Amino acid sequence: LPGRMDAIGPISFAVEAGRGLGVVGESGSGKSLALLALLDLLPPGAQAQGRLVLDGRTFDLSLGGSAALRGHG
């Protein structure tokens, strides 16, 4: 698509129940953008692709599916 830019590459992680996850990396590496995508809080014009699986439920990030986690979907 014209004007399209991939801000971050594919990422994957798994967190077991009762565990936490820390995200570390260089400044500008996409940590905040990745987490905003998971929460469906990207800035206007930005798009996420992929899926989030939580407690056996799958949320399509390209459709804003994870907004349901915050009670908005």
mmCIF file of N, CA, C and O in Angstrom:
data_model
loop_
_atom_site.group_PDB
_atom_site.id
_atom_site.type_symbol
_atom_site.label_atom_id
_atom_site.label_comp_id
_atom_site.label_asym_id
_atom_site.label_seq_id
_atom_site.Cartn_x
_atom_site.Cartn_y
_atom_site.Cartn_z
ATOM 1 N N LEU A 1 0.834 -1.185 0.000
ATOM 2 C CA LEU A 1 0.000 0.000 0.000
ATOM 3 C C LEU A 1 0.874 1.243 0.000
ATOM 4 O O LEU A 1 1.835 1.327 0.759
ATOM 5 N N PRO A 2 0.529 2.232 -0.772
ATOM 6 C CA PRO A 2 1.310 3.463 -0.782
ATOM 7 C C PRO A 2 1.285 4.150 0.583
ATOM 8 O O PRO A 2 0.253 4.226 1.239
ATOM 9 N N GLY A 3 2.426 4.608 1.015
ATOM 10 C CA GLY A 3 2.516 5.300 2.297
ATOM 11 C C GLY A 3 2.531 4.397 3.504
ATOM 12 O O GLY A 3 2.581 4.854 4.632
ATOM 13 N N ARG A 4 2.489 3.102 3.294
ATOM 14 C CA ARG A 4 2.490 2.161 4.405
ATOM 15 C C ARG A 4 3.913 1.903 4.875
ATOM 16 O O ARG A 4 4.833 1.766 4.083
ATOM 17 N N MET A 5 4.087 1.830 6.182
ATOM 18 C CA MET A 5 5.394 1.530 6.763
ATOM 19 C C MET A 5 5.191 0.582 7.932
ATOM 20 O O MET A 5 4.310 0.798 8.767
ATOM 21 N N ASP A 6 5.970 -0.480 7.975
ATOM 22 C CA ASP A 6 5.928 -1.387 9.116
ATOM 23 C C ASP A 6 6.804 -0.807 10.216
ATOM 24 O O ASP A 6 8.006 -0.654 10.054
ATOM 25 N N ALA A 7 6.182 -0.468 11.336
ATOM 26 C CA ALA A 7 6.922 0.146 12.439
ATOM 27 C C ALA A 7 7.701 -0.884 13.239
ATOM 28 O O ALA A 7 8.785 -0.599 13.727
ATOM 29 N N ILE A 8 7.137 -2.071 13.392
ATOM 30 C CA ILE A 8 7.829 -3.146 14.106
ATOM 31 C C ILE A 8 7.593 -4.446 13.369
ATOM 32 O O ILE A 8 6.594 -4.607 12.669
ATOM 33 N N GLY A 9 8.498 -5.364 13.530
ATOM 34 C CA GLY A 9 8.368 -6.665 12.888
ATOM 35 C C GLY A 9 7.520 -7.600 13.726
ATOM 36 O O GLY A 9 7.018 -7.233 14.782
ATOM 37 N N PRO A 10 7.357 -8.816 13.257
ATOM 38 C CA PRO A 10 6.554 -9.785 14.004
ATOM 39 C C PRO A 10 7.142 -10.041 15.398
ATOM 40 O O PRO A 10 8.356 -10.114 15.562
ATOM 41 N N ILE A 11 6.263 -10.146 16.367
ATOM 42 C CA ILE A 11 6.689 -10.498 17.723
ATOM 43 C C ILE A 11 5.769 -11.594 18.249
ATOM 44 O O ILE A 11 4.643 -11.754 17.783
ATOM 45 N N SER A 12 6.271 -12.347 19.185
ATOM 46 C CA SER A 12 5.483 -13.411 19.786
ATOM 47 C C SER A 12 5.991 -13.632 21.199
ATOM 48 O O SER A 12 7.201 -13.617 21.440
ATOM 49 N N PHE A 13 5.077 -13.815 22.130
ATOM 50 C CA PHE A 13 5.457 -14.194 23.477
ATOM 51 C C PHE A 13 4.289 -14.902 24.142
ATOM 52 O O PHE A 13 3.147 -14.779 23.719
ATOM 53 N N ALA A 14 4.607 -15.665 25.148
ATOM 54 C CA ALA A 14 3.595 -16.403 25.912
ATOM 55 C C ALA A 14 3.823 -16.118 27.389
ATOM 56 O O ALA A 14 4.961 -16.079 27.851
ATOM 57 N N VAL A 15 2.737 -15.900 28.100
ATOM 58 C CA VAL A 15 2.808 -15.627 29.531
ATOM 59 C C VAL A 15 1.866 -16.604 30.222
ATOM 60 O O VAL A 15 0.674 -16.646 29.918
ATOM 61 N N GLU A 16 2.396 -17.378 31.125
ATOM 62 C CA GLU A 16 1.574 -18.338 31.857
ATOM 63 C C GLU A 16 0.734 -17.624 32.905
ATOM 64 O O GLU A 16 1.093 -16.542 33.372
ATOM 65 N N ALA A 17 -0.381 -18.227 33.263
ATOM 66 C CA ALA A 17 -1.271 -17.660 34.281
ATOM 67 C C ALA A 17 -0.486 -17.389 35.563
ATOM 68 O O ALA A 17 0.346 -18.196 35.986
ATOM 69 N N GLY A 18 -0.722 -16.222 36.137
ATOM 70 C CA GLY A 18 -0.061 -15.855 37.384
ATOM 71 C C GLY A 18 1.352 -15.318 37.213
ATOM 72 O O GLY A 18 2.018 -15.004 38.193
ATOM 73 N N ARG A 19 1.808 -15.211 35.980
ATOM 74 C CA ARG A 19 3.160 -14.724 35.693
ATOM 75 C C ARG A 19 3.084 -13.332 35.088
ATOM 76 O O ARG A 19 2.042 -12.892 34.641
ATOM 77 N N GLY A 20 4.217 -12.655 35.040
ATOM 78 C CA GLY A 20 4.299 -11.328 34.437
ATOM 79 C C GLY A 20 5.240 -11.340 33.253
ATOM 80 O O GLY A 20 5.935 -12.314 33.003
ATOM 81 N N LEU A 21 5.253 -10.253 32.539
ATOM 82 C CA LEU A 21 6.113 -10.111 31.371
ATOM 83 C C LEU A 21 6.734 -8.729 31.398
ATOM 84 O O LEU A 21 6.030 -7.733 31.579
ATOM 85 N N GLY A 22 8.021 -8.671 31.243
ATOM 86 C CA GLY A 22 8.728 -7.406 31.096
ATOM 87 C C GLY A 22 9.192 -7.267 29.657
ATOM 88 O O GLY A 22 9.661 -8.220 29.058
ATOM 89 N N VAL A 23 9.021 -6.086 29.101
ATOM 90 C CA VAL A 23 9.443 -5.828 27.723
ATOM 91 C C VAL A 23 10.556 -4.792 27.777
ATOM 92 O O VAL A 23 10.346 -3.682 28.254
ATOM 93 N N VAL A 24 11.728 -5.180 27.313
ATOM 94 C CA VAL A 24 12.882 -4.285 27.326
ATOM 95 C C VAL A 24 13.461 -4.191 25.922
ATOM 96 O O VAL A 24 13.294 -5.090 25.107
ATOM 97 N N GLY A 25 14.149 -3.100 25.648
ATOM 98 C CA GLY A 25 14.779 -2.939 24.348
ATOM 99 C C GLY A 25 15.289 -1.526 24.181
ATOM 100 O O GLY A 25 15.070 -0.652 25.021
ATOM 101 N N GLU A 26 15.970 -1.322 23.088
ATOM 102 C CA GLU A 26 16.522 -0.011 22.763
ATOM 103 C C GLU A 26 15.417 1.028 22.636
ATOM 104 O O GLU A 26 14.276 0.697 22.307
ATOM 105 N N SER A 27 15.761 2.265 22.850
ATOM 106 C CA SER A 27 14.829 3.362 22.634
ATOM 107 C C SER A 27 14.393 3.361 21.171
ATOM 108 O O SER A 27 15.215 3.221 20.265
ATOM 109 N N GLY A 28 13.100 3.452 20.942
ATOM 110 C CA GLY A 28 12.590 3.468 19.569
ATOM 111 C C GLY A 28 12.427 2.103 18.944
ATOM 112 O O GLY A 28 12.150 2.006 17.752
ATOM 113 N N SER A 29 12.558 1.036 19.719
ATOM 114 C CA SER A 29 12.484 -0.307 19.137
ATOM 115 C C SER A 29 11.062 -0.822 18.968
ATOM 116 O O SER A 29 10.864 -1.879 18.380
ATOM 117 N N GLY A 30 10.066 -0.094 19.488
ATOM 118 C CA GLY A 30 8.684 -0.499 19.268
ATOM 119 C C GLY A 30 8.000 -1.114 20.477
ATOM 120 O O GLY A 30 6.905 -1.662 20.348
ATOM 121 N N LYS A 31 8.603 -1.029 21.649
ATOM 122 C CA LYS A 31 8.001 -1.615 22.852
ATOM 123 C C LYS A 31 6.624 -1.022 23.118
ATOM 124 O O LYS A 31 5.648 -1.749 23.280
ATOM 125 N N SER A 32 6.557 0.287 23.172
ATOM 126 C CA SER A 32 5.280 0.949 23.470
ATOM 127 C C SER A 32 4.260 0.692 22.374
ATOM 128 O O SER A 32 3.084 0.421 22.661
ATOM 129 N N LEU A 33 4.678 0.751 21.135
ATOM 130 C CA LEU A 33 3.773 0.531 20.018
ATOM 131 C C LEU A 33 3.191 -0.881 20.057
ATOM 132 O O LEU A 33 1.995 -1.072 19.826
ATOM 133 N N ALA A 34 4.013 -1.861 20.375
ATOM 134 C CA ALA A 34 3.539 -3.246 20.456
ATOM 135 C C ALA A 34 2.481 -3.392 21.543
ATOM 136 O O ALA A 34 1.438 -4.020 21.330
ATOM 137 N N LEU A 35 2.720 -2.793 22.694
ATOM 138 C CA LEU A 35 1.758 -2.915 23.789
ATOM 139 C C LEU A 35 0.493 -2.108 23.512
ATOM 140 O O LEU A 35 -0.612 -2.546 23.850
ATOM 141 N N LEU A 36 0.623 -0.963 22.874
ATOM 142 C CA LEU A 36 -0.561 -0.198 22.479
ATOM 143 C C LEU A 36 -1.411 -0.990 21.485
ATOM 144 O O LEU A 36 -2.642 -0.950 21.533
ATOM 145 N N ALA A 37 -0.755 -1.718 20.590
ATOM 146 C CA ALA A 37 -1.484 -2.546 19.624
ATOM 147 C C ALA A 37 -2.270 -3.639 20.344
ATOM 148 O O ALA A 37 -3.426 -3.912 20.007
ATOM 149 N N LEU A 38 -1.660 -4.254 21.344
ATOM 150 C CA LEU A 38 -2.360 -5.302 22.095
ATOM 151 C C LEU A 38 -3.589 -4.765 22.816
ATOM 152 O O LEU A 38 -4.577 -5.463 22.996
ATOM 153 N N LEU A 39 -3.531 -3.524 23.230
ATOM 154 C CA LEU A 39 -4.638 -2.911 23.969
ATOM 155 C C LEU A 39 -5.608 -2.155 23.071
ATOM 156 O O LEU A 39 -6.553 -1.538 23.550
ATOM 157 N N ASP A 40 -5.377 -2.192 21.762
ATOM 158 C CA ASP A 40 -6.190 -1.475 20.784
ATOM 159 C C ASP A 40 -6.211 0.025 21.080
ATOM 160 O O ASP A 40 -7.255 0.675 21.056
ATOM 161 N N LEU A 41 -5.036 0.563 21.386
ATOM 162 C CA LEU A 41 -4.903 1.983 21.700
ATOM 163 C C LEU A 41 -3.902 2.680 20.787
ATOM 164 O O LEU A 41 -3.262 3.648 21.175
ATOM 165 N N LEU A 42 -3.774 2.194 19.563
ATOM 166 C CA LEU A 42 -2.842 2.798 18.611
ATOM 167 C C LEU A 42 -3.295 4.200 18.222
ATOM 168 O O LEU A 42 -4.492 4.498 18.232
ATOM 169 N N PRO A 43 -2.347 5.051 17.845
ATOM 170 C CA PRO A 43 -2.722 6.401 17.393
ATOM 171 C C PRO A 43 -3.515 6.340 16.091
ATOM 172 O O PRO A 43 -3.452 5.350 15.361
ATOM 173 N N PRO A 44 -4.271 7.395 15.793
ATOM 174 C CA PRO A 44 -5.054 7.434 14.548
ATOM 175 C C PRO A 44 -4.182 7.149 13.325
ATOM 176 O O PRO A 44 -3.067 7.638 13.223
ATOM 177 N N GLY A 45 -4.703 6.323 12.432
ATOM 178 C CA GLY A 45 -3.994 5.975 11.205
ATOM 179 C C GLY A 45 -3.109 4.756 11.325
ATOM 180 O O GLY A 45 -2.690 4.194 10.326
ATOM 181 N N ALA A 46 -2.807 4.330 12.539
ATOM 182 C CA ALA A 46 -1.960 3.148 12.735
ATOM 183 C C ALA A 46 -2.837 1.898 12.751
ATOM 184 O O ALA A 46 -3.982 1.939 13.189
ATOM 185 N N GLN A 47 -2.298 0.803 12.250
ATOM 186 C CA GLN A 47 -3.030 -0.456 12.197
ATOM 187 C C GLN A 47 -2.201 -1.566 12.806
ATOM 188 O O GLN A 47 -0.978 -1.585 12.657
ATOM 189 N N ALA A 48 -2.876 -2.501 13.449
ATOM 190 C CA ALA A 48 -2.219 -3.702 13.956
ATOM 191 C C ALA A 48 -2.684 -4.889 13.128
ATOM 192 O O ALA A 48 -3.799 -4.903 12.610
ATOM 193 N N GLN A 49 -1.815 -5.865 13.012
ATOM 194 C CA GLN A 49 -2.167 -7.125 12.361
ATOM 195 C C GLN A 49 -1.749 -8.244 13.300
ATOM 196 O O GLN A 49 -0.730 -8.143 13.973
ATOM 197 N N GLY A 50 -2.546 -9.275 13.346
ATOM 198 C CA GLY A 50 -2.197 -10.427 14.155
ATOM 199 C C GLY A 50 -3.320 -10.799 15.088
ATOM 200 O O GLY A 50 -4.465 -10.391 14.914
ATOM 201 N N ARG A 51 -2.966 -11.576 16.099
ATOM 202 C CA ARG A 51 -3.984 -12.038 17.019
ATOM 203 C C ARG A 51 -3.432 -12.110 18.429
ATOM 204 O O ARG A 51 -2.226 -12.233 18.643
ATOM 205 N N LEU A 52 -4.324 -12.019 19.355
ATOM 206 C CA LEU A 52 -4.021 -12.147 20.769
ATOM 207 C C LEU A 52 -4.858 -13.304 21.276
ATOM 208 O O LEU A 52 -6.074 -13.345 21.033
ATOM 209 N N VAL A 53 -4.236 -14.255 21.939
ATOM 210 C CA VAL A 53 -4.962 -15.375 22.530
ATOM 211 C C VAL A 53 -4.857 -15.238 24.038
ATOM 212 O O VAL A 53 -3.756 -15.196 24.590
ATOM 213 N N LEU A 54 -6.006 -15.135 24.690
ATOM 214 C CA LEU A 54 -6.043 -14.937 26.129
ATOM 215 C C LEU A 54 -7.100 -15.858 26.722
ATOM 216 O O LEU A 54 -8.271 -15.784 26.343
ATOM 217 N N ASP A 55 -6.688 -16.707 27.629
ATOM 218 C CA ASP A 55 -7.609 -17.662 28.261
ATOM 219 C C ASP A 55 -8.407 -18.450 27.231
ATOM 220 O O ASP A 55 -9.604 -18.676 27.390
ATOM 221 N N GLY A 56 -7.763 -18.835 26.141
ATOM 222 C CA GLY A 56 -8.412 -19.638 25.110
ATOM 223 C C GLY A 56 -9.270 -18.851 24.133
ATOM 224 O O GLY A 56 -9.784 -19.410 23.182
ATOM 225 N N ARG A 57 -9.429 -17.550 24.347
ATOM 226 C CA ARG A 57 -10.189 -16.693 23.431
ATOM 227 C C ARG A 57 -9.214 -16.000 22.492
ATOM 228 O O ARG A 57 -8.177 -15.514 22.924
ATOM 229 N N THR A 58 -9.571 -15.919 21.215
ATOM 230 C CA THR A 58 -8.719 -15.282 20.218
ATOM 231 C C THR A 58 -9.323 -13.949 19.813
ATOM 232 O O THR A 58 -10.517 -13.856 19.523
ATOM 233 N N PHE A 59 -8.480 -12.910 19.818
ATOM 234 C CA PHE A 59 -8.887 -11.563 19.432
ATOM 235 C C PHE A 59 -8.100 -11.167 18.191
ATOM 236 O O PHE A 59 -6.871 -11.241 18.193
ATOM 237 N N ASP A 60 -8.783 -10.762 17.144
ATOM 238 C CA ASP A 60 -8.145 -10.326 15.905
ATOM 239 C C ASP A 60 -7.745 -8.860 16.065
ATOM 240 O O ASP A 60 -8.610 -7.980 16.125
ATOM 241 N N LEU A 61 -6.455 -8.597 16.132
ATOM 242 C CA LEU A 61 -5.979 -7.232 16.354
ATOM 243 C C LEU A 61 -6.284 -6.318 15.182
ATOM 244 O O LEU A 61 -6.458 -5.116 15.360
ATOM 245 N N SER A 62 -6.374 -6.860 13.967
ATOM 246 C CA SER A 62 -6.647 -6.011 12.809
ATOM 247 C C SER A 62 -8.094 -5.505 12.814
ATOM 248 O O SER A 62 -8.420 -4.548 12.130
ATOM 249 N N LEU A 63 -8.945 -6.124 13.622
ATOM 250 C CA LEU A 63 -10.344 -5.695 13.718
ATOM 251 C C LEU A 63 -10.630 -4.976 15.025
ATOM 252 O O LEU A 63 -11.781 -4.748 15.369
ATOM 253 N N GLY A 64 -9.585 -4.648 15.768
ATOM 254 C CA GLY A 64 -9.786 -3.984 17.050
ATOM 255 C C GLY A 64 -10.374 -4.921 18.093
ATOM 256 O O GLY A 64 -11.002 -4.472 19.044
ATOM 257 N N GLY A 65 -10.172 -6.204 17.918
ATOM 258 C CA GLY A 65 -10.785 -7.203 18.787
ATOM 259 C C GLY A 65 -10.409 -7.108 20.244
ATOM 260 O O GLY A 65 -11.195 -7.464 21.117
ATOM 261 N N SER A 66 -9.222 -6.629 20.538
ATOM 262 C CA SER A 66 -8.812 -6.596 21.940
ATOM 263 C C SER A 66 -9.489 -5.473 22.715
ATOM 264 O O SER A 66 -9.397 -5.422 23.942
ATOM 265 N N ALA A 67 -10.228 -4.594 22.048
ATOM 266 C CA ALA A 67 -10.989 -3.562 22.756
ATOM 267 C C ALA A 67 -11.992 -4.193 23.706
ATOM 268 O O ALA A 67 -12.344 -3.625 24.737
ATOM 269 N N ALA A 68 -12.435 -5.403 23.369
ATOM 270 C CA ALA A 68 -13.384 -6.122 24.226
ATOM 271 C C ALA A 68 -12.797 -6.393 25.605
ATOM 272 O O ALA A 68 -13.525 -6.480 26.591
ATOM 273 N N LEU A 69 -11.489 -6.485 25.691
ATOM 274 C CA LEU A 69 -10.834 -6.707 26.980
ATOM 275 C C LEU A 69 -11.003 -5.509 27.896
ATOM 276 O O LEU A 69 -10.971 -5.630 29.109
ATOM 277 N N ARG A 70 -11.197 -4.343 27.309
ATOM 278 C CA ARG A 70 -11.361 -3.118 28.082
ATOM 279 C C ARG A 70 -12.833 -2.724 28.190
ATOM 280 O O ARG A 70 -13.158 -1.639 28.641
ATOM 281 N N GLY A 71 -13.731 -3.610 27.744
ATOM 282 C CA GLY A 71 -15.147 -3.339 27.843
ATOM 283 C C GLY A 71 -15.693 -2.437 26.749
ATOM 284 O O GLY A 71 -16.718 -1.813 26.916
ATOM 285 N N HIS A 72 -14.968 -2.369 25.613
ATOM 286 C CA HIS A 72 -15.401 -1.488 24.514
ATOM 287 C C HIS A 72 -15.674 -2.240 23.233
ATOM 288 O O HIS A 72 -15.538 -1.688 22.166
ATOM 289 N N GLY A 73 -16.007 -3.512 23.301
ATOM 290 C CA GLY A 73 -16.195 -4.200 22.035
ATOM 291 C C GLY A 73 -17.190 -5.284 22.046
ATOM 292 O O GLY A 73 -17.723 -5.823 22.869
#
